[in-house]
PDB file of C-alpha atoms in Angstrom:
ATOM      1  CA  ALA F   1     121.490 206.206  50.981  1.00  0.00           C
ATOM      2  CA  GLN F   2     123.915 206.580  54.328  1.00  0.00           C
ATOM      3  CA  SER F   3     126.889 208.497  54.538  1.00  0.00           C
ATOM      4  CA  VAL F   4     129.123 209.920  57.391  1.00  0.00           C
ATOM      5  CA  THR F   5     130.794 213.480  57.465  1.00  0.00           C
ATOM      6  CA  GLN F   6     133.738 214.167  60.073  1.00  0.00           C
ATOM      7  CA  LEU F   7     133.860 217.737  59.946  1.00  0.00           C
ATOM      8  CA  ASP F   8     137.349 218.215  60.954  1.00  0.00           C
ATOM      9  CA  SER F   9     140.365 216.539  59.108  1.00  0.00           C
ATOM     10  CA  HIS F  10     142.693 217.761  61.715  1.00  0.00           C
ATOM     11  CA  VAL F  11     142.160 218.820  65.449  1.00  0.00           C
ATOM     12  CA  SER F  12     144.969 219.958  67.662  1.00  0.00           C
ATOM     13  CA  VAL F  13     144.454 220.411  71.641  1.00  0.00           C
ATOM     14  CA  SER F  14     146.742 220.826  74.505  1.00  0.00           C
ATOM     15  CA  GLU F  15     147.152 218.054  77.102  1.00  0.00           C
ATOM     16  CA  GLY F  16     144.464 218.323  79.614  1.00  0.00           C
ATOM     17  CA  THR F  17     141.848 220.307  77.860  1.00  0.00           C
ATOM     18  CA  PRO F  18     138.726 219.004  76.430  1.00  0.00           C
ATOM     19  CA  VAL F  19     138.417 217.083  72.992  1.00  0.00           C
ATOM     20  CA  LEU F  20     135.739 217.371  70.470  1.00  0.00           C
ATOM     21  CA  LEU F  21     135.711 215.425  67.323  1.00  0.00           C
ATOM     22  CA  ARG F  22     132.841 216.091  64.995  1.00  0.00           C
ATOM     23  CA  CYS F  23     130.719 213.522  63.047  1.00  0.00           C
ATOM     24  CA  ASN F  24     127.447 214.196  61.136  1.00  0.00           C
ATOM     25  CA  TYR F  25     125.511 211.377  59.428  1.00  0.00           C
ATOM     26  CA  SER F  26     122.996 211.051  56.916  1.00  0.00           C
ATOM     27  CA  SER F  27     120.596 207.967  56.841  1.00  0.00           C
ATOM     28  CA  SER F  28     116.844 207.446  55.786  1.00  0.00           C
ATOM     29  CA  TYR F  29     116.405 204.859  58.825  1.00  0.00           C
ATOM     30  CA  SER F  30     117.717 204.928  62.310  1.00  0.00           C
ATOM     31  CA  PRO F  31     121.305 204.300  62.175  1.00  0.00           C
ATOM     32  CA  SER F  32     123.778 202.304  64.348  1.00  0.00           C
ATOM     33  CA  LEU F  33     127.154 204.645  64.858  1.00  0.00           C
ATOM     34  CA  PHE F  34     130.300 203.995  66.033  1.00  0.00           C
ATOM     35  CA  TRP F  35     133.783 205.700  66.712  1.00  0.00           C
ATOM     36  CA  TYR F  36     136.993 203.792  65.926  1.00  0.00           C
ATOM     37  CA  VAL F  37     140.487 204.766  66.827  1.00  0.00           C
ATOM     38  CA  GLN F  38     143.674 204.039  64.946  1.00  0.00           C
ATOM     39  CA  HIS F  39     147.081 204.507  66.529  1.00  0.00           C
ATOM     40  CA  PRO F  40     150.183 204.817  64.276  1.00  0.00           C
ATOM     41  CA  ASN F  41     151.076 201.377  63.113  1.00  0.00           C
ATOM     42  CA  LYS F  42     148.140 199.731  64.833  1.00  0.00           C
ATOM     43  CA  GLY F  43     144.756 198.153  63.834  1.00  0.00           C
ATOM     44  CA  LEU F  44     141.734 199.961  64.473  1.00  0.00           C
ATOM     45  CA  GLN F  45     140.147 199.700  67.709  1.00  0.00           C
ATOM     46  CA  LEU F  46     136.598 200.241  68.653  1.00  0.00           C
ATOM     47  CA  LEU F  47     136.055 202.832  70.911  1.00  0.00           C
ATOM     48  CA  LEU F  48     132.145 203.030  71.352  1.00  0.00           C
ATOM     49  CA  LYS F  49     128.895 202.220  69.583  1.00  0.00           C
ATOM     50  CA  TYR F  50     125.329 203.655  69.534  1.00  0.00           C
ATOM     51  CA  THR F  51     122.654 200.814  68.532  1.00  0.00           C
ATOM     52  CA  SER F  52     119.253 202.777  69.668  1.00  0.00           C
ATOM     53  CA  ALA F  53     119.886 202.326  73.391  1.00  0.00           C
ATOM     54  CA  ALA F  54     121.054 205.129  75.502  1.00  0.00           C
ATOM     55  CA  THR F  55     121.724 208.289  73.574  1.00  0.00           C
ATOM     56  CA  LEU F  56     124.788 209.112  75.431  1.00  0.00           C
ATOM     57  CA  VAL F  57     127.333 206.372  74.899  1.00  0.00           C
ATOM     58  CA  LYS F  58     130.572 205.741  77.054  1.00  0.00           C
ATOM     59  CA  GLY F  59     133.574 204.086  75.668  1.00  0.00           C
ATOM     60  CA  ILE F  60     136.960 203.087  76.497  1.00  0.00           C
ATOM     61  CA  ASN F  61     139.751 205.506  77.644  1.00  0.00           C
ATOM     62  CA  GLY F  62     137.511 207.952  78.865  1.00  0.00           C
ATOM     63  CA  PHE F  63     135.671 209.162  75.635  1.00  0.00           C
ATOM     64  CA  GLU F  64     132.152 209.528  75.217  1.00  0.00           C
ATOM     65  CA  ALA F  65     129.581 210.267  72.326  1.00  0.00           C
ATOM     66  CA  GLU F  66     126.116 211.559  72.200  1.00  0.00           C
ATOM     67  CA  PHE F  67     123.434 210.685  69.441  1.00  0.00           C
ATOM     68  CA  LYS F  68     121.430 213.657  68.489  1.00  0.00           C
ATOM     69  CA  LYS F  69     118.786 212.612  66.046  1.00  0.00           C
ATOM     70  CA  SER F  70     117.431 216.168  65.344  1.00  0.00           C
ATOM     71  CA  GLU F  71     121.060 217.208  64.518  1.00  0.00           C
ATOM     72  CA  THR F  72     121.752 214.380  62.939  1.00  0.00           C
ATOM     73  CA  SER F  73     125.194 214.253  64.909  1.00  0.00           C
ATOM     74  CA  PHE F  74     127.504 211.739  66.905  1.00  0.00           C
ATOM     75  CA  HIS F  75     130.327 213.961  68.209  1.00  0.00           C
ATOM     76  CA  LEU F  76     132.882 212.429  70.199  1.00  0.00           C
ATOM     77  CA  THR F  77     134.276 214.057  73.405  1.00  0.00           C
ATOM     78  CA  LYS F  78     136.663 213.511  76.322  1.00  0.00           C
ATOM     79  CA  PRO F  79     136.909 215.979  79.112  1.00  0.00           C
ATOM     80  CA  SER F  80     140.635 215.858  79.276  1.00  0.00           C
ATOM     81  CA  ALA F  81     143.220 215.115  76.534  1.00  0.00           C
ATOM     82  CA  HIS F  82     146.108 212.756  77.192  1.00  0.00           C
ATOM     83  CA  MET F  83     149.221 212.504  75.080  1.00  0.00           C
ATOM     84  CA  SER F  84     148.206 208.911  74.469  1.00  0.00           C
ATOM     85  CA  ASP F  85     145.107 209.893  72.587  1.00  0.00           C
ATOM     86  CA  ALA F  86     146.968 211.194  69.664  1.00  0.00           C
ATOM     87  CA  ALA F  87     145.582 209.098  66.868  1.00  0.00           C
ATOM     88  CA  GLU F  88     143.493 208.979  63.859  1.00  0.00           C
ATOM     89  CA  TYR F  89     139.679 208.672  64.728  1.00  0.00           C
ATOM     90  CA  PHE F  90     136.843 207.401  62.384  1.00  0.00           C
ATOM     91  CA  CYS F  91     133.145 207.756  62.684  1.00  0.00           C
ATOM     92  CA  VAL F  92     131.145 204.979  61.449  1.00  0.00           C
ATOM     93  CA  VAL F  93     127.580 204.592  60.462  1.00  0.00           C
ATOM     94  CA  SER F  94     125.653 201.209  59.863  1.00  0.00           C
ATOM     95  CA  LEU F  95     122.318 201.357  58.348  1.00  0.00           C
ATOM     96  CA  THR F  96     121.778 197.680  59.764  1.00  0.00           C
ATOM     97  CA  LEU F  97     123.616 195.888  62.269  1.00  0.00           C
ATOM     98  CA  ALA F  98     125.035 193.536  59.578  1.00  0.00           C
ATOM     99  CA  ASN F  99     128.724 194.400  59.519  1.00  0.00           C
ATOM    100  CA  ASN F 100     129.174 194.486  55.935  1.00  0.00           C
ATOM    101  CA  ASP F 101     126.949 197.559  55.687  1.00  0.00           C
ATOM    102  CA  MET F 102     129.437 200.005  57.416  1.00  0.00           C
ATOM    103  CA  ARG F 103     130.296 203.315  56.040  1.00  0.00           C
ATOM    104  CA  PHE F 104     133.446 204.918  57.471  1.00  0.00           C
ATOM    105  CA  GLY F 105     134.119 208.582  57.503  1.00  0.00           C
ATOM    106  CA  ALA F 106     137.413 210.276  56.139  1.00  0.00           C
ATOM    107  CA  GLY F 107     139.072 210.427  59.637  1.00  0.00           C
ATOM    108  CA  THR F 108     140.152 213.094  61.768  1.00  0.00           C
ATOM    109  CA  ARG F 109     143.627 213.285  63.140  1.00  0.00           C
ATOM    110  CA  LEU F 110     143.924 214.465  66.782  1.00  0.00           C
ATOM    111  CA  THR F 111     147.212 215.804  67.899  1.00  0.00           C
ATOM    112  CA  VAL F 112     147.813 216.501  71.383  1.00  0.00           C
ATOM    113  CA  LYS F 113     150.382 219.162  72.585  1.00  0.00           C
ATOM    114  CA  PRO F 114     152.330 218.970  75.918  1.00  0.00           C
TER     115      PRO F 114
ATOM    116  CA  GLY O   1     145.238 185.657  72.419  1.00  0.00           C
ATOM    117  CA  ALA O   2     146.646 186.668  69.168  1.00  0.00           C
ATOM    118  CA  GLY O   3     144.937 189.239  67.166  1.00  0.00           C
ATOM    119  CA  VAL O   4     144.623 189.556  63.475  1.00  0.00           C
ATOM    120  CA  SER O   5     147.650 189.524  61.672  1.00  0.00           C
ATOM    121  CA  GLN O   6     148.481 190.526  58.137  1.00  0.00           C
ATOM    122  CA  SER O   7     151.534 190.058  55.868  1.00  0.00           C
ATOM    123  CA  PRO O   8     153.546 191.722  54.428  1.00  0.00           C
ATOM    124  CA  SER O   9     153.412 194.930  56.634  1.00  0.00           C
ATOM    125  CA  ASN O  10     154.807 196.707  53.525  1.00  0.00           C
ATOM    126  CA  LYS O  11     154.911 195.746  49.689  1.00  0.00           C
ATOM    127  CA  VAL O  12     156.492 197.651  46.946  1.00  0.00           C
ATOM    128  CA  THR O  13     155.635 196.472  43.457  1.00  0.00           C
ATOM    129  CA  GLU O  14     156.220 197.630  39.926  1.00  0.00           C
ATOM    130  CA  LYS O  15     153.031 198.878  37.616  1.00  0.00           C
ATOM    131  CA  GLY O  16     151.370 195.832  35.817  1.00  0.00           C
ATOM    132  CA  LYS O  17     152.759 193.176  38.582  1.00  0.00           C
ATOM    133  CA  ASP O  18     150.447 190.790  40.685  1.00  0.00           C
ATOM    134  CA  VAL O  19     150.225 191.052  44.428  1.00  0.00           C
ATOM    135  CA  GLU O  20     148.915 188.622  47.131  1.00  0.00           C
ATOM    136  CA  LEU O  21     148.162 190.031  50.559  1.00  0.00           C
ATOM    137  CA  ARG O  22     147.432 187.594  53.270  1.00  0.00           C
ATOM    138  CA  CYS O  23     145.172 187.738  56.457  1.00  0.00           C
ATOM    139  CA  ASP O  24     145.043 185.452  59.495  1.00  0.00           C
ATOM    140  CA  PRO O  25     141.952 186.346  61.534  1.00  0.00           C
ATOM    141  CA  ILE O  26     141.394 185.753  65.200  1.00  0.00           C
ATOM    142  CA  SER O  27     140.732 181.884  65.705  1.00  0.00           C
ATOM    143  CA  GLY O  28     136.954 181.074  65.761  1.00  0.00           C
ATOM    144  CA  HIS O  29     135.991 184.128  63.932  1.00  0.00           C
ATOM    145  CA  THR O  30     133.796 183.316  61.219  1.00  0.00           C
ATOM    146  CA  ALA O  31     133.319 186.588  59.537  1.00  0.00           C
ATOM    147  CA  LEU O  32     136.471 188.178  57.747  1.00  0.00           C
ATOM    148  CA  TYR O  33     136.473 191.687  55.881  1.00  0.00           C
ATOM    149  CA  TRP O  34     138.680 193.427  53.566  1.00  0.00           C
ATOM    150  CA  TYR O  35     139.063 197.269  53.344  1.00  0.00           C
ATOM    151  CA  ARG O  36     141.296 199.769  51.570  1.00  0.00           C
ATOM    152  CA  GLN O  37     142.481 202.956  53.249  1.00  0.00           C
ATOM    153  CA  SER O  38     143.722 205.599  50.737  1.00  0.00           C
ATOM    154  CA  LEU O  39     145.401 208.623  51.995  1.00  0.00           C
ATOM    155  CA  GLY O  40     143.388 211.036  53.592  1.00  0.00           C
ATOM    156  CA  GLN O  41     140.292 208.763  52.856  1.00  0.00           C
ATOM    157  CA  GLY O  42     138.302 206.881  55.367  1.00  0.00           C
ATOM    158  CA  LEU O  43     137.881 202.884  54.928  1.00  0.00           C
ATOM    159  CA  GLU O  44     136.255 201.536  51.497  1.00  0.00           C
ATOM    160  CA  PHE O  45     134.701 198.115  52.050  1.00  0.00           C
ATOM    161  CA  LEU O  46     136.055 195.468  49.599  1.00  0.00           C
ATOM    162  CA  ILE O  47     134.776 192.157  50.140  1.00  0.00           C
ATOM    163  CA  TYR O  48     132.995 190.155  53.258  1.00  0.00           C
ATOM    164  CA  PHE O  49     133.245 186.408  54.145  1.00  0.00           C
ATOM    165  CA  GLN O  50     130.736 184.832  56.506  1.00  0.00           C
ATOM    166  CA  GLY O  51     131.354 181.011  56.944  1.00  0.00           C
ATOM    167  CA  ASN O  52     130.675 178.884  54.127  1.00  0.00           C
ATOM    168  CA  SER O  53     128.191 181.551  52.474  1.00  0.00           C
ATOM    169  CA  ALA O  54     129.193 182.992  49.282  1.00  0.00           C
ATOM    170  CA  PRO O  55     131.305 186.261  49.706  1.00  0.00           C
ATOM    171  CA  ASP O  56     129.995 189.775  49.439  1.00  0.00           C
ATOM    172  CA  LYS O  57     132.129 191.008  46.532  1.00  0.00           C
ATOM    173  CA  SER O  58     130.085 194.460  45.970  1.00  0.00           C
ATOM    174  CA  GLY O  59     132.888 196.476  47.044  1.00  0.00           C
ATOM    175  CA  LEU O  60     135.624 195.241  44.838  1.00  0.00           C
ATOM    176  CA  PRO O  61     136.498 198.363  42.547  1.00  0.00           C
ATOM    177  CA  SER O  62     137.374 196.236  39.463  1.00  0.00           C
ATOM    178  CA  ASP O  63     137.808 192.648  38.060  1.00  0.00           C
ATOM    179  CA  ARG O  64     141.835 192.875  38.965  1.00  0.00           C
ATOM    180  CA  PHE O  65     140.629 192.347  42.449  1.00  0.00           C
ATOM    181  CA  SER O  66     139.768 188.833  43.790  1.00  0.00           C
ATOM    182  CA  ALA O  67     139.934 187.373  47.297  1.00  0.00           C
ATOM    183  CA  GLU O  68     139.402 183.826  48.631  1.00  0.00           C
ATOM    184  CA  ARG O  69     139.424 182.268  52.066  1.00  0.00           C
ATOM    185  CA  THR O  70     140.572 178.772  52.595  1.00  0.00           C
ATOM    186  CA  GLY O  71     139.063 176.650  55.267  1.00  0.00           C
ATOM    187  CA  GLY O  72     137.133 179.345  56.677  1.00  0.00           C
ATOM    188  CA  SER O  73     140.400 180.679  58.093  1.00  0.00           C
ATOM    189  CA  VAL O  74     143.259 182.325  56.270  1.00  0.00           C
ATOM    190  CA  SER O  75     142.145 184.840  53.448  1.00  0.00           C
ATOM    191  CA  THR O  76     144.113 186.213  50.535  1.00  0.00           C
ATOM    192  CA  LEU O  77     143.464 189.278  48.527  1.00  0.00           C
ATOM    193  CA  THR O  78     144.993 189.293  44.940  1.00  0.00           C
ATOM    194  CA  ILE O  79     145.557 192.051  42.883  1.00  0.00           C
ATOM    195  CA  GLN O  80     146.347 191.597  39.135  1.00  0.00           C
ATOM    196  CA  ARG O  81     148.282 193.812  36.763  1.00  0.00           C
ATOM    197  CA  THR O  82     148.531 196.561  39.631  1.00  0.00           C
ATOM    198  CA  GLN O  83     148.022 200.253  39.003  1.00  0.00           C
ATOM    199  CA  GLN O  84     149.359 203.319  40.861  1.00  0.00           C
ATOM    200  CA  GLU O  85     145.899 204.004  42.110  1.00  0.00           C
ATOM    201  CA  ASP O  86     145.912 200.668  43.745  1.00  0.00           C
ATOM    202  CA  SER O  87     148.301 202.173  46.153  1.00  0.00           C
ATOM    203  CA  ALA O  88     147.146 202.376  49.661  1.00  0.00           C
ATOM    204  CA  VAL O  89     147.002 200.496  53.157  1.00  0.00           C
ATOM    205  CA  TYR O  90     144.877 197.355  52.773  1.00  0.00           C
ATOM    206  CA  LEU O  91     143.194 196.254  56.316  1.00  0.00           C
ATOM    207  CA  CYS O  92     141.753 192.800  57.199  1.00  0.00           C
ATOM    208  CA  ALA O  93     139.206 192.639  60.030  1.00  0.00           C
ATOM    209  CA  SER O  94     137.500 189.498  61.622  1.00  0.00           C
ATOM    210  CA  SER O  95     134.405 189.184  64.042  1.00  0.00           C
ATOM    211  CA  LEU O  96     132.472 186.423  65.620  1.00  0.00           C
ATOM    212  CA  ASP O  97     129.502 186.717  63.018  1.00  0.00           C
ATOM    213  CA  SER O  98     127.696 189.546  61.593  1.00  0.00           C
ATOM    214  CA  GLY O  99     124.190 188.073  61.841  1.00  0.00           C
ATOM    215  CA  GLY O 100     122.111 189.662  64.464  1.00  0.00           C
ATOM    216  CA  ALA O 101     123.536 191.682  67.132  1.00  0.00           C
ATOM    217  CA  TYR O 102     126.634 193.683  66.127  1.00  0.00           C
ATOM    218  CA  ASN O 103     129.721 192.058  66.872  1.00  0.00           C
ATOM    219  CA  GLU O 104     132.836 194.119  67.051  1.00  0.00           C
ATOM    220  CA  GLN O 105     135.271 194.003  64.044  1.00  0.00           C
ATOM    221  CA  PHE O 106     139.053 193.532  65.027  1.00  0.00           C
ATOM    222  CA  PHE O 107     141.546 194.845  62.615  1.00  0.00           C
ATOM    223  CA  GLY O 108     144.907 194.002  61.599  1.00  0.00           C
ATOM    224  CA  PRO O 109     147.897 196.340  61.211  1.00  0.00           C
ATOM    225  CA  GLY O 110     147.259 196.564  57.370  1.00  0.00           C
ATOM    226  CA  THR O 111     149.621 195.961  54.629  1.00  0.00           C
ATOM    227  CA  ARG O 112     151.001 199.278  53.115  1.00  0.00           C
ATOM    228  CA  LEU O 113     150.881 198.653  49.054  1.00  0.00           C
ATOM    229  CA  THR O 114     152.793 201.015  47.040  1.00  0.00           C
ATOM    230  CA  VAL O 115     152.708 200.593  43.216  1.00  0.00           C
ATOM    231  CA  LEU O 116     155.544 202.206  41.432  1.00  0.00           C
TER     232      LEU O 116
END
């Protein structure tokens, strides 16, 4: 079985400060992991993905995530938040590389204060 | 080029009525997916089409839900005898294919269904 837990339903940061969105997964096998972002009234967009290559993955818009097998975590970070980062973020785990085997976390809503 | 489009963007219906939701995938994408996003929940996989293969219906919550994909392109998700718990945002996504290396799924803006 596989599942993904996003530890915070809502995170609020000030513009220019670091962002940390936490994600833990459970999987019996080596998973593939992804982060998607959903802006209001927009479709989901892939931020980054980990598929057993480098454990530190860089994505779009300055985001990155580190796969830590010992902690079963895949936290999303950004050094400096921008107002445009305000959105819903989803951590996704896939046991295989088959797209229909993806499990989405419940999401973390990021608010960025001026 | 155009992305994934869905229609209608919003649908309000009465309990017991049937609804049809439409998805136009990106041209050339052979894989198409339907998900349901309930308030405060992650995305729930519903059904998956890949080319001419039989669809993976393992995520459909009940036999009131069905989907078809005509000509390998446009897809329609049908919910019969709608219930209030069917209220959610229904998202469609498409990708080049799902075999081998991961291919990014491109999502549409969704259809917000409200069952009164």
